[in-house]
Amino acid sequence: MKFDIRLAKSMMEHEEGMNHLWIQISRDENAAAKPLELQIQLPDGIYRSDNLNGYAENEQKRVMLGPLDTEVLFEIYTEEAIKCGEAAIQVTVFSGEKVITQDISLQLVTEEEMDQFQIDEQVVERVKTLETNSDTCNSCDKDNMNWLPKVRIIQSHELSELEKRYRVDYGNV
């Protein structure tokens, strides 16, 4: 088993910044039928949403993946100013007795430095696809599930130029 970690943006603003983290898991034949647990360790001052795929998360905030689940998406963000520089996000996958850990580097920068960021179009497209197909769940028993309605946030104000520029789910990216 191995996994690939990708960020939607090569940099994230150190104050009120936002990014998306995409984890793709490739399983070998021995691990294909086993459920997995995925855990993310974020640097101080960086937070994450619940996984955007809608998979269950346990008390330790580990994402519970079924045998057919191959990816997980998260929104990561800062709430207040944190130190600029390089930070590491650590992702750990638990499969029975086997534990695999991998890091990805995240560059935290000032607003002025955000002019130099690069976008991973595949991650952005996956976020957009997931938002439009949010009712899919590979590991779910769809007949025996209690479905919660999808909550859509409707903004009563126009997005600022910075919001339009930095949000990956905005149409101009």
XYZ file of N, CA, C and O in Angstrom:
692
model
N 0.843 -1.172 0.000
C 0.000 0.000 0.000
C 0.894 1.243 0.000
O 1.930 1.274 0.645
N 0.464 2.245 -0.745
C 1.153 3.527 -0.746
C 0.110 4.616 -0.941
O -1.026 4.336 -1.316
N 0.517 5.841 -0.663
C -0.415 6.937 -0.877
C 0.308 8.185 -1.333
O 1.499 8.346 -1.118
N -0.442 9.045 -2.000
C 0.071 10.283 -2.569
C -0.679 11.428 -1.902
O -1.904 11.375 -1.761
N 0.060 12.477 -1.503
C -0.543 13.642 -0.852
C -0.291 14.853 -1.742
O 0.847 15.097 -2.152
N -1.344 15.611 -2.006
C -1.198 16.796 -2.850
C -1.980 17.960 -2.249
O -3.023 17.766 -1.630
N -1.471 19.164 -2.472
C -2.141 20.392 -2.046
C -2.671 21.128 -3.268
O -2.040 21.117 -4.333
N -3.802 21.796 -3.118
C -4.368 22.559 -4.228
C -3.490 23.756 -4.585
O -3.348 24.098 -5.754
N -2.899 24.381 -3.566
C -2.031 25.536 -3.799
C -0.660 25.256 -3.211
O -0.546 24.650 -2.149
N 0.369 25.725 -3.885
C 1.732 25.488 -3.428
C 2.068 26.278 -2.172
O 3.012 25.944 -1.462
N 1.304 27.330 -1.891
C 1.510 28.170 -0.710
C 0.165 28.426 -0.049
O -0.881 28.315 -0.684
N 0.231 28.817 1.221
C -0.982 29.190 1.931
C -0.685 30.438 2.750
O 0.382 30.543 3.360
N -1.618 31.366 2.726
C -1.432 32.595 3.491
C -1.402 32.257 4.984
O -2.210 31.464 5.467
N -0.475 32.853 5.690
C -0.276 32.526 7.106
C -1.387 33.064 8.000
O -1.535 32.628 9.132
N -2.193 33.991 7.503
C -3.292 34.556 8.286
C -4.582 34.414 7.499
O -4.712 34.927 6.391
N -5.541 33.676 8.060
C -6.820 33.405 7.415
C -6.632 32.786 6.035
O -7.346 33.084 5.091
N -5.655 31.890 5.924
C -5.387 31.187 4.669
C -6.221 29.927 4.557
O -6.735 29.404 5.545
N -6.361 29.442 3.330
C -7.135 28.236 3.084
C -6.486 27.440 1.964
O -5.906 28.021 1.041
N -6.577 26.125 2.035
C -6.031 25.250 1.017
C -6.822 23.948 1.069
O -7.633 23.743 1.971
N -6.600 23.078 0.105
C -7.222 21.760 0.102
C -6.136 20.701 0.033
O -5.155 20.856 -0.694
N -6.334 19.629 0.776
C -5.393 18.516 0.862
C -6.081 17.283 0.288
O -7.176 16.924 0.721
N -5.424 16.651 -0.707
C -5.985 15.472 -1.370
C -5.060 14.300 -1.122
O -3.873 14.345 -1.448
N -5.589 13.246 -0.551
C -4.820 12.040 -0.262
C -5.400 10.907 -1.096
O -6.590 10.598 -0.985
N -4.564 10.325 -1.957
C -4.968 9.207 -2.803
C -4.236 7.955 -2.312
O -3.017 7.979 -2.157
N -4.979 6.875 -2.130
C -4.420 5.646 -1.582
C -4.458 4.550 -2.639
O -5.497 4.298 -3.244
N -3.305 3.913 -2.841
C -3.200 2.758 -3.737
C -2.967 1.531 -2.859
O -1.999 1.496 -2.111
N -3.844 0.572 -2.975
C -3.740 -0.626 -2.134
C -3.248 -1.813 -2.956
O -3.645 -1.974 -4.100
N -2.394 -2.629 -2.341
C -2.003 -3.873 -2.990
C -3.094 -4.917 -2.737
O -4.037 -4.679 -1.992
N -2.963 -6.067 -3.353
C -4.014 -7.088 -3.251
C -4.246 -7.556 -1.820
O -5.369 -7.852 -1.435
N -3.194 -7.639 -1.013
C -3.336 -8.104 0.372
C -4.134 -7.133 1.228
O -4.855 -7.546 2.130
N -3.993 -5.838 0.963
C -4.655 -4.829 1.784
C -5.976 -4.357 1.196
O -6.681 -3.578 1.814
N -6.320 -4.829 0.018
C -7.503 -4.315 -0.679
C -8.796 -4.533 0.080
O -9.692 -3.707 0.039
N -8.914 -5.640 0.794
C -10.170 -5.951 1.466
C -10.236 -5.411 2.890
O -11.265 -5.511 3.539
N -9.149 -4.826 3.377
C -9.114 -4.366 4.760
C -9.549 -2.907 4.875
O -9.197 -2.078 4.048
N -10.303 -2.592 5.927
C -10.588 -1.174 6.176
C -9.320 -0.477 6.665
O -8.419 -1.100 7.215
N -9.253 0.823 6.448
C -8.101 1.624 6.851
C -8.552 2.754 7.754
O -9.713 3.154 7.725
N -7.595 3.271 8.522
C -7.812 4.498 9.281
C -6.753 5.481 8.830
O -5.592 5.129 8.658
N -7.144 6.727 8.647
C -6.235 7.764 8.192
C -6.229 8.896 9.214
O -7.287 9.342 9.646
N -5.040 9.322 9.588
C -4.899 10.385 10.578
C -4.016 11.481 10.012
O -3.017 11.212 9.358
N -4.380 12.736 10.299
C -3.592 13.878 9.848
C -3.097 14.642 11.057
O -3.875 14.981 11.948
N -1.800 14.918 11.071
C -1.184 15.736 12.115
C -0.809 17.069 11.478
O 0.035 17.116 10.591
N -1.456 18.127 11.918
C -1.221 19.462 11.361
C -0.332 20.284 12.279
O -0.377 20.115 13.503
N 0.434 21.208 11.710
C 1.244 22.105 12.540
C 0.351 22.992 13.412
O -0.829 23.220 13.089
N 0.896 23.513 14.501
C 0.145 24.415 15.375
C -0.391 25.599 14.575
O 0.321 26.187 13.771
N -1.659 25.932 14.796
C -2.273 27.074 14.134
C -2.944 26.746 12.818
O -3.604 27.589 12.227
N -2.799 25.516 12.345
C -3.467 25.084 11.118
C -4.527 24.063 11.516
O -4.275 23.157 12.307
N -5.714 24.222 10.959
C -6.849 23.381 11.298
C -7.393 22.731 10.037
O -7.077 23.143 8.934
N -8.249 21.726 10.231
C -8.868 21.063 9.082
C -10.360 20.913 9.309
O -10.834 20.835 10.437
N -11.071 20.830 8.213
C -12.486 20.512 8.272
C -12.634 19.007 8.433
O -11.661 18.258 8.328
N -13.849 18.548 8.694
C -14.107 17.125 8.563
C -13.833 16.785 7.103
O -13.886 17.661 6.230
N -13.556 15.539 6.820
C -13.234 15.173 5.445
C -14.411 15.506 4.533
O -15.569 15.349 4.910
N -14.095 15.995 3.343
C -15.125 16.435 2.409
C -15.842 15.273 1.734
O -16.884 15.476 1.110
N -15.295 14.070 1.858
C -15.927 12.889 1.273
C -17.110 12.408 2.105
O -17.927 11.641 1.627
N -17.177 12.817 3.376
C -18.265 12.399 4.247
C -18.011 11.082 4.945
O -18.945 10.493 5.509
N -16.787 10.582 4.957
C -16.475 9.342 5.654
C -16.551 9.566 7.164
O -16.288 10.662 7.652
N -16.852 8.510 7.891
C -16.937 8.584 9.348
C -15.560 8.871 9.941
O -14.538 8.454 9.394
N -15.557 9.608 11.054
C -14.331 9.891 11.789
C -14.554 9.477 13.238
O -15.607 9.742 13.804
N -13.559 8.813 13.831
C -13.703 8.347 15.207
C -13.296 9.426 16.206
O -13.018 10.568 15.824
N -13.252 9.062 17.488
C -12.953 10.027 18.555
C -11.566 10.650 18.418
O -11.337 11.776 18.843
N -10.618 9.899 17.839
C -9.261 10.422 17.641
C -9.147 11.238 16.353
O -8.052 11.595 15.946
N -10.266 11.511 15.711
C -10.330 12.248 14.444
C -9.652 11.482 13.311
O -9.162 12.065 12.352
N -9.619 10.157 13.420
C -9.126 9.320 12.328
C -10.272 9.057 11.367
O -11.393 8.746 11.782
N -9.992 9.164 10.078
C -10.998 8.901 9.054
C -11.059 7.398 8.820
O -10.032 6.746 8.623
N -12.248 6.842 8.864
C -12.467 5.412 8.694
C -12.783 5.140 7.217
O -13.809 5.596 6.706
N -11.895 4.402 6.550
C -12.048 4.118 5.125
C -12.409 2.654 4.905
O -11.785 1.767 5.475
N -13.398 2.426 4.057
C -13.794 1.070 3.708
C -12.852 0.495 2.659
O -11.969 1.181 2.142
N -13.048 -0.771 2.310
C -12.158 -1.453 1.374
C -12.106 -0.822 -0.023
O -11.112 -0.978 -0.720
N -13.140 -0.133 -0.420
C -13.173 0.452 -1.765
C -12.811 1.933 -1.797
O -12.717 2.518 -2.876
N -12.615 2.554 -0.655
C -12.308 3.987 -0.600
C -10.837 4.217 -0.941
O -9.953 3.584 -0.362
N -10.599 5.125 -1.881
C -9.229 5.335 -2.372
C -8.748 6.769 -2.232
O -7.620 7.061 -2.631
N -9.572 7.650 -1.713
C -9.150 9.045 -1.602
C -9.893 9.749 -0.477
O -10.983 9.342 -0.095
N -9.258 10.813 0.035
C -9.877 11.658 1.052
C -9.461 13.094 0.763
O -8.295 13.361 0.446
N -10.402 14.005 0.872
C -10.149 15.430 0.679
C -10.467 16.193 1.950
O -11.460 15.909 2.625
N -9.611 17.167 2.269
C -9.809 18.022 3.428
C -9.610 19.471 3.021
O -8.810 19.778 2.145
N -10.307 20.351 3.710
C -10.014 21.781 3.630
C -9.160 22.088 4.855
O -9.513 21.710 5.970
N -8.015 22.738 4.639
C -7.178 23.155 5.760
C -7.142 24.674 5.771
O -7.274 25.315 4.725
N -6.964 25.245 6.970
C -7.054 26.692 7.072
C -6.361 27.192 8.338
O -6.076 26.420 9.258
N -6.107 28.495 8.356
C -5.625 29.170 9.559
C -6.722 30.119 10.018
O -7.475 30.653 9.194
N -6.815 30.314 11.316
C -7.821 31.225 11.858
C -7.227 32.565 12.241
O -7.920 33.567 12.262
N -5.958 32.565 12.587
C -5.270 33.796 12.960
C -3.839 33.690 12.462
O -3.401 32.636 12.006
N -3.107 34.779 12.559
C -1.740 34.818 12.038
C -0.845 33.811 12.763
O -0.861 33.722 13.987
N -0.108 33.045 11.973
C 0.898 32.132 12.511
C 2.216 32.450 11.816
O 2.254 33.202 10.835
N 3.273 31.872 12.305
C 4.613 32.147 11.797
C 4.748 31.705 10.333
O 4.342 30.604 9.970
N 5.320 32.568 9.512
C 5.592 32.220 8.119
C 6.748 31.229 8.051
O 7.554 31.132 8.971
N 6.829 30.527 6.957
C 7.910 29.574 6.748
C 7.367 28.231 6.314
O 6.199 28.091 5.960
N 8.238 27.253 6.344
C 7.856 25.912 5.927
C 7.317 25.120 7.111
O 7.873 25.161 8.199
N 6.229 24.420 6.859
C 5.622 23.563 7.876
C 5.355 22.208 7.226
O 5.278 22.097 6.003
N 5.216 21.184 8.051
C 4.980 19.835 7.527
C 3.632 19.318 8.013
O 3.283 19.459 9.184
N 2.893 18.726 7.090
C 1.661 18.022 7.414
C 1.993 16.541 7.358
O 2.548 16.058 6.369
N 1.668 15.821 8.427
C 1.985 14.400 8.500
C 0.704 13.591 8.341
O -0.277 13.816 9.047
N 0.725 12.653 7.408
C -0.416 11.776 7.162
C 0.007 10.354 7.513
O 1.052 9.881 7.065
N -0.815 9.680 8.321
C -0.534 8.303 8.724
C -1.729 7.436 8.353
O -2.873 7.798 8.619
N -1.428 6.292 7.730
C -2.466 5.324 7.377
C -2.234 4.069 8.204
O -1.125 3.538 8.251
N -3.302 3.618 8.872
C -3.266 2.415 9.706
C -4.053 1.328 9.003
O -5.215 1.517 8.669
N -3.402 0.180 8.801
C -4.055 -0.975 8.189
C -3.708 -2.195 9.026
O -2.647 -2.804 8.841
N -4.575 -2.521 9.964
C -4.279 -3.622 10.877
C -3.028 -3.319 11.677
O -2.942 -2.315 12.366
N -2.018 -4.158 11.559
C -0.750 -3.976 12.267
C 0.191 -3.024 11.524
O 1.174 -2.558 12.078
N -0.095 -2.744 10.276
C 0.801 -1.944 9.432
C 0.481 -0.451 9.566
O -0.679 -0.041 9.511
N 1.539 0.362 9.717
C 1.392 1.814 9.829
C 2.353 2.461 8.841
O 3.547 2.165 8.842
N 1.826 3.338 7.992
C 2.654 4.060 7.023
C 2.457 5.549 7.251
O 1.323 6.029 7.328
N 3.573 6.277 7.339
C 3.522 7.721 7.574
C 4.264 8.437 6.453
O 5.307 7.977 5.988
N 3.700 9.558 6.036
C 4.311 10.367 4.979
C 4.040 11.837 5.290
O 2.986 12.181 5.822
N 4.979 12.711 4.946
C 4.836 14.148 5.169
C 4.714 14.880 3.843
O 5.217 14.423 2.818
N 4.071 16.041 3.900
C 4.064 16.969 2.772
C 4.390 18.346 3.331
O 3.942 18.720 4.415
N 5.180 19.083 2.585
C 5.612 20.408 3.011
C 4.575 21.453 2.614
O 4.021 21.399 1.515
N 4.347 22.390 3.504
C 3.418 23.489 3.255
C 4.152 24.790 3.520
O 4.717 24.983 4.597
N 4.161 25.669 2.530
C 4.828 26.957 2.662
C 3.805 27.998 3.113
O 2.825 28.254 2.427
N 4.028 28.586 4.296
C 3.158 29.635 4.832
C 3.792 30.980 4.524
O 4.961 31.207 4.852
N 3.030 31.858 3.875
C 3.573 33.131 3.402
C 2.630 34.282 3.741
O 1.481 34.073 4.113
N 3.116 35.506 3.535
C 2.293 36.695 3.729
C 1.378 36.891 2.524
O 1.578 36.271 1.471
N 0.418 37.761 2.680
C -0.516 38.051 1.597
C 0.213 38.531 0.342
O -0.136 38.167 -0.776
N 1.244 39.346 0.534
C 1.990 39.896 -0.597
C 2.722 38.807 -1.383
O 2.890 38.911 -2.593
N 3.154 37.763 -0.706
C 3.886 36.680 -1.362
C 2.976 35.697 -2.093
O 3.456 34.858 -2.863
N 1.676 35.791 -1.885
C 0.742 34.856 -2.508
C 0.664 35.027 -4.023
O 0.092 34.184 -4.710
N 1.247 36.081 -4.555
C 1.263 36.257 -6.010
C 2.058 35.157 -6.703
O 1.918 34.946 -7.899
N 2.900 34.450 -5.960
C 3.804 33.464 -6.545
C 3.302 32.029 -6.428
O 4.000 31.104 -6.814
N 2.103 31.821 -5.912
C 1.654 30.438 -5.717
C 1.261 29.784 -7.037
O 0.931 30.440 -8.009
N 1.351 28.462 -7.047
C 0.945 27.667 -8.197
C -0.228 26.791 -7.786
O -0.312 26.349 -6.639
N -1.101 26.542 -8.735
C -2.301 25.743 -8.465
C -2.133 24.361 -9.090
O -1.691 24.237 -10.227
N -2.499 23.326 -8.341
C -2.564 21.970 -8.868
C -3.989 21.787 -9.395
O -4.939 21.597 -8.625
N -4.138 21.892 -10.699
C -5.465 21.865 -11.325
C -6.221 20.567 -11.050
O -7.441 20.575 -10.941
N -5.518 19.453 -10.926
C -6.183 18.178 -10.656
C -6.856 18.189 -9.288
O -7.959 17.673 -9.137
N -6.199 18.770 -8.301
C -6.801 18.852 -6.960
C -8.024 19.757 -7.009
O -9.081 19.416 -6.467
N -7.908 20.893 -7.676
C -9.035 21.826 -7.787
C -10.214 21.162 -8.475
O -11.359 21.256 -8.011
N -9.961 20.461 -9.566
C -11.037 19.782 -10.279
C -11.675 18.700 -9.408
O -12.879 18.508 -9.430
N -10.865 18.001 -8.624
C -11.408 16.958 -7.746
C -12.292 17.559 -6.663
O -13.333 17.007 -6.329
N -11.885 18.709 -6.113
C -12.711 19.395 -5.114
C -14.046 19.792 -5.736
O -15.110 19.557 -5.160
N -14.007 20.358 -6.934
C -15.239 20.766 -7.611
C -16.122 19.569 -7.926
O -17.338 19.620 -7.750
N -15.521 18.473 -8.389
C -16.273 17.255 -8.703
C -16.918 16.681 -7.457
O -18.069 16.266 -7.472
N -16.171 16.663 -6.367
C -16.702 16.130 -5.112
C -17.886 16.951 -4.625
O -18.859 16.403 -4.129
N -17.813 18.273 -4.795
C -18.918 19.129 -4.363
C -20.176 18.847 -5.172
O -21.273 18.857 -4.637
N -20.036 18.577 -6.466
C -21.224 18.337 -7.283
C -21.734 16.910 -7.168
O -22.895 16.647 -7.396
N -20.850 15.970 -6.789
C -21.250 14.566 -6.632
C -21.199 14.143 -5.178
O -20.835 13.024 -4.865
N -21.568 15.003 -4.280
C -21.398 14.737 -2.845
C -22.281 13.617 -2.324
O -22.108 13.183 -1.200
N -23.202 13.103 -3.126
C -24.042 12.019 -2.635
C -23.456 10.645 -2.929
O -24.099 9.637 -2.690
N -22.216 10.558 -3.424
C -21.595 9.258 -3.662
C -20.768 8.851 -2.461
O -20.146 9.669 -1.821
N -20.781 7.567 -2.185
C -19.989 7.022 -1.073
C -19.700 5.564 -1.399
O -20.600 4.737 -1.375
N -18.458 5.258 -1.755
C -18.099 3.915 -2.202
C -18.299 2.847 -1.144
O -18.650 1.722 -1.455
N -18.048 3.169 0.122
C -18.092 2.138 1.152
C -19.423 2.109 1.906
O -19.552 1.385 2.871
N -20.377 2.880 1.488
C -21.632 2.981 2.240
C -22.635 1.936 1.773
O -22.706 1.592 0.605
N -23.434 1.452 2.705
C -24.603 0.648 2.385
C -25.745 1.641 2.226
O -26.378 2.048 3.189
N -25.986 2.067 1.007
C -26.906 3.171 0.746
C -28.342 2.877 1.177
O -29.112 3.777 1.447
N -28.719 1.576 1.229
C -30.088 1.234 1.626
C -30.307 1.336 3.131
O -31.426 1.517 3.581
N -29.237 1.193 3.920
C -29.374 1.171 5.371
C -28.674 2.345 6.044
O -28.190 2.222 7.155
N -28.615 3.468 5.396
C -27.936 4.626 5.971
C -28.938 5.694 6.368
O -29.973 5.845 5.735
N -28.604 6.414 7.400
C -29.369 7.598 7.763
C -28.706 8.776 7.069
O -27.629 9.196 7.462
N -29.321 9.263 6.029
C -28.719 10.346 5.248
C -29.055 11.684 5.881
O -30.193 11.949 6.246
N -28.060 12.522 5.990
C -28.278 13.880 6.457
C -28.369 14.785 5.241
O -27.644 14.590 4.265
N -29.224 15.774 5.281
C -29.314 16.660 4.120
C -28.028 17.464 3.968
O -27.368 17.800 4.942
N -27.681 17.726 2.712
C -26.497 18.528 2.429
C -26.815 19.976 2.776
O -27.862 20.504 2.403
N -25.918 20.603 3.494
C -26.099 21.997 3.863
C -25.331 22.849 2.874
O -24.135 22.659 2.663
N -25.989 23.753 2.250
C -25.372 24.648 1.282
C -25.360 26.038 1.890
O -26.393 26.556 2.290
N -24.207 26.651 1.966
C -24.102 27.995 2.517
C -24.365 28.987 1.401
O -23.701 28.963 0.366
N -25.323 29.833 1.633
C -25.637 30.866 0.658
C -25.140 32.183 1.220
O -25.555 32.612 2.291
N -24.238 32.792 0.486
C -23.668 34.043 0.958
C -24.567 35.198 0.521
O -24.970 35.274 -0.635
N -24.846 36.064 1.472
C -25.706 37.194 1.161
C -24.895 38.403 0.708
O -25.448 39.448 0.472
N -23.594 38.232 0.612
C -22.738 39.325 0.169
C -21.866 38.850 -0.989
O -21.698 37.667 -1.209
N -21.372 39.794 -1.739
C -20.472 39.444 -2.822
C -19.113 39.073 -2.255
O -18.716 39.573 -1.211
N -18.421 38.198 -2.961
C -17.078 37.833 -2.536
C -16.116 38.979 -2.812
O -16.213 39.657 -3.845
N -15.185 39.183 -1.903
C -14.170 40.199 -2.118
C -13.225 39.714 -3.207
O -13.217 38.544 -3.579
N -12.401 40.598 -3.727
C -11.437 40.232 -4.759
C -10.480 39.162 -4.255
O -10.115 38.249 -4.990
N -10.063 39.250 -2.978
C -9.165 38.233 -2.429
C -9.870 36.879 -2.321
O -9.271 35.843 -2.605
N -11.145 36.878 -1.906
C -11.882 35.627 -1.832
C -12.008 34.998 -3.218
O -11.827 33.800 -3.390
N -12.310 35.812 -4.226
C -12.423 35.297 -5.584
C -11.097 34.726 -6.060
O -11.043 33.723 -6.752
N -10.026 35.357 -5.661
C -8.696 34.968 -6.127
C -8.195 33.687 -5.459
O -7.561 32.858 -6.095
N -8.465 33.491 -4.164
C -7.855 32.414 -3.422
C -8.744 31.205 -3.175
O -8.266 30.173 -2.764
N -10.021 31.312 -3.387
C -10.892 30.158 -3.159
C -10.807 29.229 -4.352
O -11.007 29.638 -5.486
N -10.535 27.955 -4.102
C -10.442 27.008 -5.217
C -11.819 26.611 -5.739
O -11.938 26.132 -6.852
N -12.851 26.820 -4.938
C -14.181 26.446 -5.382
C -14.909 27.611 -6.065
O -16.080 27.515 -6.373
N -14.183 28.683 -6.354
C -14.763 29.818 -7.067
C -14.514 29.606 -8.560
O -13.491 29.078 -8.965
N -15.406 30.035 -9.389
C -15.386 29.741 -10.810
C -14.217 30.239 -11.621
O -13.953 29.733 -12.698
N -13.461 31.231 -11.163
C -12.410 31.806 -12.010
C -11.058 31.150 -11.856
O -10.081 31.615 -12.391
N -10.952 30.099 -11.088
C -9.633 29.485 -10.837
C -9.203 28.689 -12.037
O -9.869 28.038 -12.703
